[in-house]
Coordinates of C-alpha atoms in Angstrom, one line a residue:
M1 CA 29.2 13.5 20.1
I2 CA 25.5 12.4 18.2
M3 CA 26.0 13.1 14.5
P4 CA 23.3 14.8 12.9
E5 CA 20.7 12.4 10.9
K6 CA 21.5 14.2 7.8
T7 CA 25.6 12.9 8.1
L8 CA 24.3 9.2 8.8
K9 CA 24.8 6.3 6.3
P10 CA 21.6 5.4 5.2
E11 CA 22.0 1.9 7.0
L12 CA 22.3 4.0 10.6
R13 CA 19.6 6.5 9.8
M14 CA 17.4 3.8 9.5
A15 CA 18.8 2.1 12.8
R16 CA 18.4 5.5 14.4
L17 CA 14.8 5.8 12.7
C18 CA 13.4 2.4 14.0
A19 CA 14.9 2.8 17.2
R20 CA 12.8 5.9 18.0
L21 CA 9.4 4.4 16.4
C22 CA 10.0 0.8 16.5
A23 CA 9.3 0.2 20.2
G24 CA 6.6 -1.6 21.1
L25 CA 6.2 -3.1 17.8
F26 CA 5.9 -6.7 16.6
I27 CA 8.4 -6.9 13.5
T28 CA 8.8 -10.2 11.6
A29 CA 9.5 -11.8 8.4
I30 CA 6.8 -13.7 7.1
T31 CA 7.6 -16.7 4.6
G32 CA 5.8 -18.8 2.5
L33 CA 2.0 -18.2 1.6
A34 CA 1.4 -16.9 4.9
F35 CA 2.5 -13.3 4.0
A36 CA -0.5 -12.3 2.6
P37 CA -3.0 -10.0 4.7
A38 CA -5.8 -12.0 6.1
P39 CA -8.3 -12.3 3.3
A40 CA -12.2 -12.1 3.4
L41 CA -14.0 -14.9 4.6
A42 CA -15.3 -17.3 1.9
D43 CA -19.1 -17.2 4.0
P44 CA -19.7 -14.5 6.3
K45 CA -19.7 -15.4 9.8
V46 CA -23.0 -15.3 11.4
L47 CA -22.8 -13.0 14.9
S48 CA -26.3 -12.6 15.6
D49 CA -29.6 -14.5 13.9
K50 CA -32.0 -13.3 16.7
A51 CA -34.8 -10.9 14.9
G52 CA -35.4 -7.7 16.7
K53 CA -32.6 -7.7 18.9
E54 CA -30.2 -4.6 19.3
W55 CA -26.3 -5.9 17.8
R56 CA -23.5 -4.0 19.4
H57 CA -20.1 -3.9 17.8
K58 CA -17.1 -4.9 20.1
E59 CA -14.6 -2.1 19.0
T60 CA -16.4 0.8 18.2
K61 CA -19.4 0.4 20.2
L62 CA -21.8 1.3 18.0
A63 CA -25.1 0.0 18.8
L64 CA -27.3 -1.4 15.9
P65 CA -31.1 -1.2 16.8
G66 CA -33.5 -4.3 16.7
S67 CA -35.8 -2.3 15.2
F68 CA -36.9 1.0 13.8
G69 CA -40.5 2.2 12.0
R70 CA -41.7 -1.1 10.4
F71 CA -38.0 -2.4 9.9
T72 CA -36.6 -5.4 11.8
L73 CA -33.1 -6.4 12.5
E74 CA -32.5 -10.2 11.0
S75 CA -29.1 -11.0 11.2
V76 CA -25.5 -9.3 11.4
K77 CA -22.6 -11.4 9.7
D78 CA -18.7 -10.6 9.4
W79 CA -16.9 -10.6 6.4
T80 CA -13.6 -11.4 8.4
D81 CA -12.6 -12.8 11.7
S82 CA -12.2 -9.7 13.5
Q83 CA -15.4 -7.8 13.2
S84 CA -13.8 -5.4 10.6
D85 CA -16.4 -5.9 8.1
I86 CA -19.6 -5.9 9.0
V87 CA -23.4 -6.2 7.4
A88 CA -26.6 -6.4 9.3
T89 CA -30.0 -7.0 7.2
Y90 CA -32.8 -5.4 8.0
R91 CA -36.2 -5.7 6.1
D92 CA -39.9 -4.4 6.1
R93 CA -41.9 -7.0 4.8
S94 CA -44.7 -4.6 4.7
T95 CA -43.3 -2.7 1.8
D96 CA -41.1 -5.3 0.2
T97 CA -38.2 -3.0 1.2
L98 CA -34.2 -4.0 2.5
L99 CA -32.1 -2.4 4.1
S100 CA -28.0 -3.7 4.3
V101 CA -25.8 -1.8 6.9
F102 CA -22.3 -2.1 6.2
L103 CA -19.6 -1.1 8.7
F104 CA -16.3 -1.3 7.8
R105 CA -13.0 -0.3 8.8
A106 CA -12.4 1.3 5.4
G107 CA -8.8 1.9 3.4
L108 CA -9.6 5.3 2.7
A109 CA -12.3 6.9 5.1
D110 CA -13.4 9.2 2.8
V111 CA -17.5 9.6 2.8
S112 CA -17.4 11.3 -0.9
I113 CA -15.3 9.0 -2.6
W114 CA -17.5 5.7 -1.7
Q115 CA -20.9 7.5 -2.1
D116 CA -19.6 7.8 -5.5
R117 CA -18.2 4.5 -6.1
I118 CA -21.7 3.2 -5.0
I119 CA -23.2 5.6 -7.6
S120 CA -21.4 3.9 -10.0
T121 CA -21.7 0.4 -9.0
V122 CA -25.8 0.9 -8.9
R123 CA -25.4 2.7 -12.5
A124 CA -24.0 -0.4 -13.7
N125 CA -26.4 -2.8 -12.3
G126 CA -23.9 -4.4 -10.3
G127 CA -26.8 -5.6 -7.7
G128 CA -29.3 -6.5 -10.6
L129 CA -31.7 -4.6 -8.9
G130 CA -32.7 -2.8 -12.4
N131 CA -31.4 0.3 -14.2
V132 CA -31.0 3.8 -12.9
D133 CA -34.0 6.0 -14.6
G134 CA -32.5 9.4 -15.6
N135 CA -29.1 10.6 -15.7
E136 CA -29.4 12.9 -12.5
T137 CA -28.5 11.7 -9.2
R138 CA -29.9 13.0 -5.9
L139 CA -27.3 13.7 -3.6
T140 CA -27.7 15.0 -0.5
P141 CA -25.4 16.0 2.7
F142 CA -27.1 14.8 6.1
T143 CA -25.6 15.2 9.3
P144 CA -25.3 12.1 12.0
R145 CA -26.5 12.0 15.3
D146 CA -23.9 13.8 17.5
G147 CA -21.5 14.2 14.3
V148 CA -20.1 16.9 11.7
A149 CA -22.7 19.0 10.0
G150 CA -23.1 17.4 6.8
S151 CA -20.3 14.9 6.6
G152 CA -22.8 12.1 5.5
S153 CA -24.2 12.0 2.0
I154 CA -27.4 10.3 0.8
A155 CA -28.6 9.5 -2.7
A156 CA -31.6 7.7 -4.5
F157 CA -32.8 6.5 -7.5
H158 CA -35.5 5.5 -9.7
L159 CA -35.1 1.9 -11.3
T160 CA -36.4 0.3 -14.3
G161 CA -36.4 -3.1 -15.6
G162 CA -35.7 -5.3 -12.4
N163 CA -36.7 -6.3 -9.2
S164 CA -36.9 -3.3 -7.6
Q165 CA -38.6 -0.1 -7.8
T166 CA -36.1 2.1 -5.9
S167 CA -32.7 2.1 -4.8
G168 CA -30.8 4.3 -2.2
S169 CA -27.6 4.5 -0.4
A170 CA -26.2 6.6 2.5
V171 CA -22.6 6.6 3.8
A172 CA -21.4 8.6 7.0
P173 CA -17.8 8.7 9.0
F174 CA -17.2 6.9 12.5
G175 CA -13.2 7.5 12.9
D176 CA -11.5 5.6 10.9
W177 CA -14.6 3.2 10.1
L178 CA -17.5 4.1 7.6
V179 CA -21.2 3.3 7.9
A180 CA -23.0 2.7 4.4
M181 CA -26.3 2.0 4.3
R182 CA -28.2 0.3 1.0
M183 CA -31.8 0.5 0.9
S184 CA -34.0 -1.4 -1.7
S185 CA -38.1 -1.4 -2.2
G186 CA -40.4 -3.2 -4.2
S187 CA -43.1 -0.3 -3.5
L188 CA -41.7 2.5 -2.1
D189 CA -41.6 5.3 -4.5
E190 CA -38.3 7.4 -4.5
Q191 CA -39.1 10.3 -1.8
A192 CA -40.4 7.8 0.6
L193 CA -37.3 5.6 0.8
F194 CA -35.1 8.7 0.7
N195 CA -37.0 9.3 3.8
A196 CA -36.9 6.2 5.2
L197 CA -33.2 5.8 4.6
L198 CA -32.7 9.4 6.3
D199 CA -34.8 8.7 9.4
F200 CA -32.3 5.6 10.4
A201 CA -29.3 7.3 8.9
S202 CA -29.3 10.5 11.2
G203 CA -30.6 8.3 13.8
L204 CA -27.4 6.5 14.4
P205 CA -25.1 7.8 17.1
L206 CA -21.9 8.2 15.3
G207 CA -20.8 11.1 17.2
Q208 CA -16.3 11.4 18.0
P209 CA -14.2 12.7 20.4
A210 CA -13.4 16.3 18.7
K211 CA -9.6 15.4 18.2
E212 CA -11.0 12.2 15.9
R213 CA -13.3 14.3 13.9
T214 CA -11.0 15.0 10.8
H215 CA -14.1 14.5 8.5
G216 CA -15.6 17.8 6.8
A217 CA -18.8 17.9 4.8
S218 CA -19.4 15.7 2.4
Y219 CA -19.9 16.7 -1.4
A220 CA -20.5 15.4 -4.8
I221 CA -17.2 14.4 -6.7
T222 CA -16.9 15.4 -10.3
P223 CA -14.6 15.0 -13.4
C224 CA -11.1 16.0 -12.8
S225 CA -10.5 18.7 -15.3
G226 CA -7.4 17.2 -17.2
T227 CA -4.9 14.1 -16.3
V228 CA -1.5 15.2 -15.9
P229 CA 0.5 13.0 -18.4
M230 CA 2.4 9.7 -17.0
G231 CA 5.3 7.8 -18.9
T232 CA 6.3 4.4 -17.2
A233 CA 7.9 4.4 -14.2
K234 CA 10.9 2.9 -13.1
R235 CA 10.7 0.6 -10.0
S236 CA 12.5 1.2 -6.7
E237 CA 14.8 -1.0 -5.1
G238 CA 12.1 -3.0 -3.0
S239 CA 14.8 -2.8 0.0
M240 CA 14.0 -3.8 3.6
S241 CA 14.7 0.0 4.5
E242 CA 12.1 0.6 2.3
A243 CA 9.6 -1.8 3.5
L244 CA 10.5 -0.4 6.9
L245 CA 10.3 3.1 6.1
L246 CA 6.7 2.6 4.7
S247 CA 5.3 0.3 7.5
V248 CA 7.2 2.1 10.6
G249 CA 5.9 5.5 9.0
L250 CA 2.4 4.7 8.6
E251 CA 2.1 3.4 12.4
A252 CA 3.6 6.4 13.6
A253 CA 1.1 8.8 11.9
L254 CA -1.6 6.6 12.8
E255 CA -0.3 6.9 16.7
D256 CA -0.2 10.7 15.9
R257 CA -3.7 10.9 14.8
Q258 CA -4.8 8.9 17.5
K259 CA -3.5 11.3 20.1
G260 CA -4.7 14.2 18.6
A261 CA -0.9 15.0 17.4
V262 CA -2.0 15.9 13.6
E263 CA -3.9 18.6 13.1
E264 CA -5.4 17.9 9.8
T265 CA -5.4 20.7 7.3
P266 CA -8.4 21.2 4.5
A267 CA -7.1 19.5 1.9
A268 CA -8.3 20.2 -2.2
P269 CA -11.6 18.3 -2.8
W270 CA -11.4 14.9 -5.1
C271 CA -11.9 14.8 -8.3
R272 CA -12.6 11.4 -10.6
E273 CA -10.1 10.7 -13.5
A274 CA -11.3 9.8 -16.5
T275 CA -9.3 6.0 -16.4
S276 CA -12.0 4.5 -14.3
G277 CA -13.9 1.4 -15.0
K278 CA -16.8 -0.5 -13.6
E279 CA -15.0 -2.1 -10.8
F280 CA -12.9 1.0 -9.9
S281 CA -12.2 4.6 -9.9
V282 CA -8.9 6.5 -9.7
Y283 CA -9.2 9.8 -7.6
S284 CA -7.1 12.7 -7.3
R285 CA -6.7 16.1 -5.7
G286 CA -6.7 17.7 -9.0
N287 CA -2.9 17.2 -9.5
A288 CA -2.2 13.5 -10.3
N289 CA 1.5 14.3 -9.5
D290 CA 0.9 14.2 -5.8
G291 CA -0.3 11.2 -5.8
Y292 CA -3.9 9.1 -6.5
V293 CA -6.2 6.7 -5.1
I294 CA -7.7 3.8 -7.1
A295 CA -11.0 2.7 -4.9
Y296 CA -12.2 -0.9 -5.8
N297 CA -15.5 -2.1 -6.1
D298 CA -17.1 -0.1 -3.0
A299 CA -16.4 -1.9 0.1
G300 CA -13.6 0.6 1.1
V301 CA -10.4 -1.2 -0.2
A302 CA -8.2 1.5 -1.9
I303 CA -4.8 1.6 -3.6
E304 CA -2.9 4.6 -2.6
V305 CA -0.2 5.9 -4.7
S306 CA 1.4 8.6 -2.7
K307 CA 4.9 10.3 -2.4
A308 CA 7.5 7.8 -0.3
I309 CA 8.8 8.7 3.4
S310 CA 12.7 9.8 2.6
L311 CA 15.6 9.3 5.0
T312 CA 16.8 12.8 4.3
P313 CA 15.5 15.7 2.4
S314 CA 18.3 15.3 -0.4
D315 CA 17.1 11.6 -1.3
S316 CA 15.3 11.2 -4.8
Q317 CA 11.7 11.1 -4.6
N318 CA 10.1 8.0 -4.8
Y319 CA 6.3 7.0 -4.6
S320 CA 4.7 4.2 -2.5
V321 CA 2.2 1.6 -3.8
A322 CA -0.3 0.8 -0.5
L323 CA -3.0 -1.8 -0.9
R324 CA -5.4 -0.5 2.3
A325 CA -8.0 -3.0 3.2
A326 CA -9.9 -3.7 6.5
T327 CA -7.4 -6.1 8.2
A328 CA -4.3 -4.7 6.8
T329 CA -2.5 -2.0 4.8
S330 CA 0.2 -3.8 2.5
F331 CA 3.2 -1.9 1.1
F332 CA 4.6 -3.3 -2.5
R333 CA 7.8 -2.2 -4.0
G334 CA 7.4 1.2 -5.4
F335 CA 8.6 3.6 -8.2
T336 CA 11.3 6.1 -8.9
S337 CA 8.7 8.6 -10.4
L338 CA 4.8 8.6 -10.3
P339 CA 3.6 5.6 -11.9
S340 CA 0.7 5.1 -14.5
F341 CA -2.6 4.2 -12.8
Q342 CA -2.3 1.1 -14.9
Q343 CA 0.9 0.2 -13.3
A344 CA -0.5 0.4 -10.0
I345 CA -3.1 -1.8 -10.8
D346 CA -0.6 -4.3 -12.6
V347 CA 1.5 -4.3 -9.5
I348 CA -1.2 -5.2 -7.3
N349 CA -2.7 -7.6 -9.2
S350 CA 0.6 -9.4 -9.9
E351 CA 3.2 -9.0 -7.2
R352 CA 3.6 -9.9 -3.6
P353 CA 4.1 -7.2 -0.8
I354 CA 7.2 -6.4 0.6
G355 CA 5.5 -5.3 4.2
S356 CA 2.3 -4.8 5.5
V357 CA 1.1 -3.3 9.0
G358 CA -1.9 -4.7 10.7
R359 CA -5.4 -2.7 11.6
T360 CA -6.6 -4.7 13.9
P361 CA -6.9 -4.3 17.7
K362 CA -4.8 -7.5 18.0
T363 CA -2.3 -6.8 15.1
A364 CA -2.0 -3.0 14.9
R365 CA 1.7 -2.9 16.2
H366 CA 2.6 -5.9 14.4
I367 CA 4.7 -5.0 11.2
S368 CA 5.5 -7.9 8.8
I369 CA 8.6 -7.8 6.1
S370 CA 8.2 -10.3 3.3
A371 CA 11.1 -13.0 3.5
D372 CA 12.3 -12.4 0.0
T373 CA 12.9 -9.0 0.7
A374 CA 14.7 -9.8 4.3
A375 CA 16.4 -12.4 2.4
K376 CA 17.7 -10.0 -0.3
E377 CA 18.8 -7.6 2.3
A378 CA 21.0 -10.5 3.9
K379 CA 22.9 -11.3 0.4
Q380 CA 23.8 -7.0 0.3

């Protein structure tokens, strides 16, 4: 007789869940300093330095043209060892205009959030290009070639007091990837730069099969109307069962999405919480009790705080903390209630993850559990 899952002991429910979902996964306990996900390379790897030659990305098959208009592709580099964080450099020397194209597997593939972070970085003069003239930002949706209508976002700025006269950014979705384009010019005015950036961004072939088109139209993110008060949350146990649930659950969800088994429902738009800084912004869907996202810098790395997967509906509701980067998603010991924004940031900055799931083609089915977590489980 097969017992219903809700009557099984927790350890047996965990075994059944893993038997159902872990088939084909490579699960290992990592010891010592090797546990951390592969960091970004200290210096990017040069993939191409042949000026004017088209370059094609292996995994997505996206082809970057060798030239467009008066721009010439000068180099392509990778900040990882798996082509997960690409930067291509174009230049128009006749107008002193530089275009950088970033193709990266985003921790959160949301165009509106990352455009908002880029705008924040530009306004903070993060690149040293100059100060944005005025408080308004020209933000316009655009449609990528063969893509979802209005799913891209483009912004342009007039700058003062720096090396560039104008700057602009465009972001477009590409499945679980994002393409971000940054343009700066020493001579083009704002309209001319906007037009040049739009010509390039709308010309890239970023169409996706219908089942993978989970992106809607982009929009300007606005401040949240109010933040739900959050106290100091207590920590969860950080057990091996917790690590496996988080890791295996994520893997199963990703597989379902890739197969088109998950029907995306329209979600409330993101808004920006007041607790944001120069290097990060906090986003929620207008109700922080449901969780939130902390976007770091402007290159796709995100901390996601959300309600954790439970073994049964009666289990107490924990909240998970995940660091989603280009090559891996790492999970940290969670909380028994919603943690404050600062608590989540402190966890990422000071603790080691209890588990991780790879995100590259070679590691996408690899689940790693920290040696400390495995040892703690063995003692119980």
